[in-house]
Coordinates of C-alpha atoms in Angstrom, one line a residue:
M1 CA 60.3 10.1 -34.8
A2 CA 60.2 11.4 -31.0
L3 CA 62.8 9.3 -29.8
S4 CA 65.0 10.5 -32.8
A5 CA 65.1 14.0 -32.2
C6 CA 66.0 13.5 -28.8
A7 CA 68.8 11.2 -29.9
S8 CA 70.0 13.9 -31.9
Q9 CA 70.1 16.5 -28.8
P10 CA 73.8 17.4 -28.3
A11 CA 74.8 16.4 -25.0
A12 CA 75.4 19.2 -22.2
P13 CA 78.9 20.0 -21.8
L14 CA 80.7 19.1 -18.9
A15 CA 82.6 21.5 -16.8
P16 CA 86.6 20.8 -17.4
Q17 CA 88.3 18.0 -15.4
P18 CA 89.8 19.4 -12.1
L19 CA 93.4 19.8 -13.2
R20 CA 95.1 18.2 -9.9
S21 CA 94.6 16.7 -6.7
I22 CA 94.2 18.3 -3.6
D23 CA 96.2 18.2 -0.5
E24 CA 93.3 17.8 1.8
A25 CA 95.1 19.4 5.2
R26 CA 96.2 22.2 3.1
F27 CA 93.2 23.1 1.2
F28 CA 90.1 21.8 3.4
T29 CA 90.9 24.3 6.4
G30 CA 90.3 28.1 7.5
R31 CA 88.5 30.7 5.5
W32 CA 88.7 31.6 2.0
Y33 CA 87.3 34.3 0.3
E34 CA 85.1 35.0 -3.0
I35 CA 86.3 37.1 -5.3
A36 CA 84.2 36.3 -8.4
R37 CA 81.6 34.2 -9.4
T38 CA 78.6 33.5 -11.7
P39 CA 75.4 35.2 -10.5
M40 CA 73.3 32.9 -9.4
Q41 CA 69.6 33.8 -7.5
I42 CA 70.8 32.2 -3.8
T43 CA 73.9 34.9 -4.0
N44 CA 71.5 38.0 -5.4
G45 CA 72.9 40.9 -3.3
C46 CA 75.6 39.2 -1.5
V47 CA 78.6 40.8 -0.7
A48 CA 82.0 39.8 1.4
G49 CA 81.3 36.0 0.4
T50 CA 83.5 33.4 2.6
T51 CA 83.9 30.0 2.8
D52 CA 85.4 28.5 6.1
Y53 CA 86.2 24.6 5.9
I54 CA 85.9 23.3 9.4
R55 CA 86.7 19.7 11.0
G56 CA 85.1 18.6 13.7
A57 CA 86.6 16.6 16.5
N58 CA 85.0 13.5 15.2
G59 CA 87.3 14.5 12.4
K60 CA 84.3 14.9 9.9
L61 CA 84.6 18.1 7.5
R62 CA 82.2 21.1 7.2
E63 CA 81.7 23.6 5.1
L64 CA 80.3 27.1 6.2
D65 CA 79.5 29.7 3.4
A66 CA 78.5 33.1 4.5
C67 CA 78.1 36.8 2.8
H68 CA 76.4 40.0 3.8
M69 CA 73.3 41.4 2.4
N70 CA 74.1 44.8 -0.1
T71 CA 77.1 46.3 1.9
P72 CA 79.7 44.2 4.3
A73 CA 77.7 46.3 7.5
D74 CA 74.4 44.5 6.4
E75 CA 73.1 41.3 8.0
E76 CA 75.2 38.0 7.4
K77 CA 73.4 35.3 6.3
S78 CA 74.8 32.0 5.7
I79 CA 74.5 28.2 5.0
Q80 CA 76.4 25.2 5.9
G81 CA 76.1 21.4 5.8
P82 CA 78.5 17.9 5.8
V83 CA 81.3 17.7 3.1
T84 CA 81.8 14.5 1.3
I85 CA 85.0 14.1 -0.9
L86 CA 83.4 12.2 -3.6
N87 CA 87.0 11.0 -5.2
P88 CA 89.6 10.5 -2.3
G89 CA 93.1 11.1 -3.1
E90 CA 92.3 13.2 -5.6
N91 CA 90.1 15.3 -3.3
N92 CA 89.0 17.6 -5.8
K93 CA 85.1 16.5 -6.1
T94 CA 83.1 17.4 -3.7
L95 CA 79.3 17.1 -2.1
V96 CA 77.9 19.5 0.2
N97 CA 74.5 18.6 1.8
Y98 CA 73.4 22.0 2.9
R99 CA 71.1 22.3 6.1
L100 CA 68.3 24.8 6.0
L101 CA 65.7 25.4 8.6
Y102 CA 67.2 23.2 11.4
G103 CA 67.9 20.3 9.5
L104 CA 64.6 19.8 7.9
I105 CA 65.4 20.7 4.2
T106 CA 68.8 19.3 2.9
I107 CA 70.1 20.9 -0.7
S108 CA 72.9 19.3 -2.1
R109 CA 75.3 20.1 -4.2
T110 CA 78.3 19.1 -6.1
Y111 CA 81.5 20.6 -6.7
W112 CA 84.9 20.4 -8.6
I113 CA 87.7 22.2 -7.8
T114 CA 88.8 22.6 -10.9
D115 CA 92.2 24.7 -10.7
H116 CA 93.9 26.0 -7.7
G117 CA 97.2 27.3 -6.9
V118 CA 100.3 25.2 -6.4
D119 CA 100.7 27.0 -2.6
Y120 CA 97.2 27.0 -2.2
D121 CA 96.7 31.2 -2.0
W122 CA 93.4 30.3 -4.8
F123 CA 91.1 28.1 -6.2
M124 CA 88.2 27.9 -8.6
F125 CA 85.1 25.9 -7.9
T126 CA 82.4 24.7 -10.6
D127 CA 79.6 22.6 -11.2
P128 CA 80.1 19.6 -13.5
G129 CA 77.2 21.0 -15.4
F130 CA 79.7 24.1 -16.9
K131 CA 77.0 26.7 -15.5
N132 CA 79.2 28.3 -12.3
I133 CA 82.4 28.8 -11.3
S134 CA 83.3 31.4 -8.6
I135 CA 87.0 32.2 -7.9
F136 CA 88.6 32.1 -4.4
T137 CA 91.6 33.3 -2.6
R138 CA 93.2 33.2 0.8
T139 CA 93.4 37.5 1.1
P140 CA 90.2 39.4 0.9
R141 CA 91.8 41.9 -1.3
P142 CA 93.6 40.5 -4.2
S143 CA 95.4 42.7 -6.5
S144 CA 93.8 44.1 -9.6
A145 CA 96.4 42.1 -11.3
D146 CA 95.8 39.2 -9.7
V147 CA 92.0 39.0 -10.1
A148 CA 92.7 39.8 -14.0
K149 CA 95.1 36.7 -14.0
L150 CA 92.1 34.3 -12.2
T151 CA 89.9 35.5 -14.8
A152 CA 92.3 34.7 -17.8
R153 CA 92.6 31.2 -16.1
A154 CA 89.0 30.7 -15.9
R155 CA 88.4 32.1 -19.5
A156 CA 91.1 29.8 -20.5
L157 CA 89.2 26.6 -19.0
G158 CA 86.2 27.9 -20.9
Y159 CA 84.2 29.8 -19.0
D160 CA 82.3 33.0 -20.0
T161 CA 84.2 35.3 -17.7
T162 CA 82.0 38.5 -19.3
K163 CA 78.9 37.2 -17.0
L164 CA 81.2 36.9 -14.0
E165 CA 80.5 39.5 -11.2
Y166 CA 82.9 40.6 -8.5
P167 CA 81.5 41.1 -5.0
T168 CA 84.7 41.7 -3.3
E169 CA 83.8 44.2 -0.7
F170 CA 84.9 42.8 2.9
P171 CA 84.6 44.9 6.0
S172 CA 87.8 46.4 7.3
G173 CA 89.7 44.2 9.5
A174 CA 88.6 41.0 7.7
D175 CA 92.5 40.9 6.4

């Protein structure tokens, strides 16, 4: 009886599959600014969030995520780790092994780049479990109209955008 109860449980929904491939050279370079996100414990109090993609001399890709606590003038916190592209050629599913405490602890996260601008001016990344979404742009202060369009795009993909937070306070000079 217990087995039949387990078998009848609906499978957890998966995030929508990424819509198109990524040009690795255009996407995985430079700074992206976090415009919106699903609240998570790790981001409580974070404003002015950024993701930087850095390619080392050895050709390996690294991700550096940073934000400031409470206000853009407050302390910056960051986390980083190597990036593995899980589907070479498509380049829209990644694994980041974040290193903490001088590399003694590793936290692994899988991200899907679910959608992105054709000019690589914005992207949405999600987790495969359809729980979290973040929206990034290449500019720290997109227009309200652009933010509304990106939020509508996330909604069209099936995300509950009423839960999004918009922690976009960037220090002056971030442009």
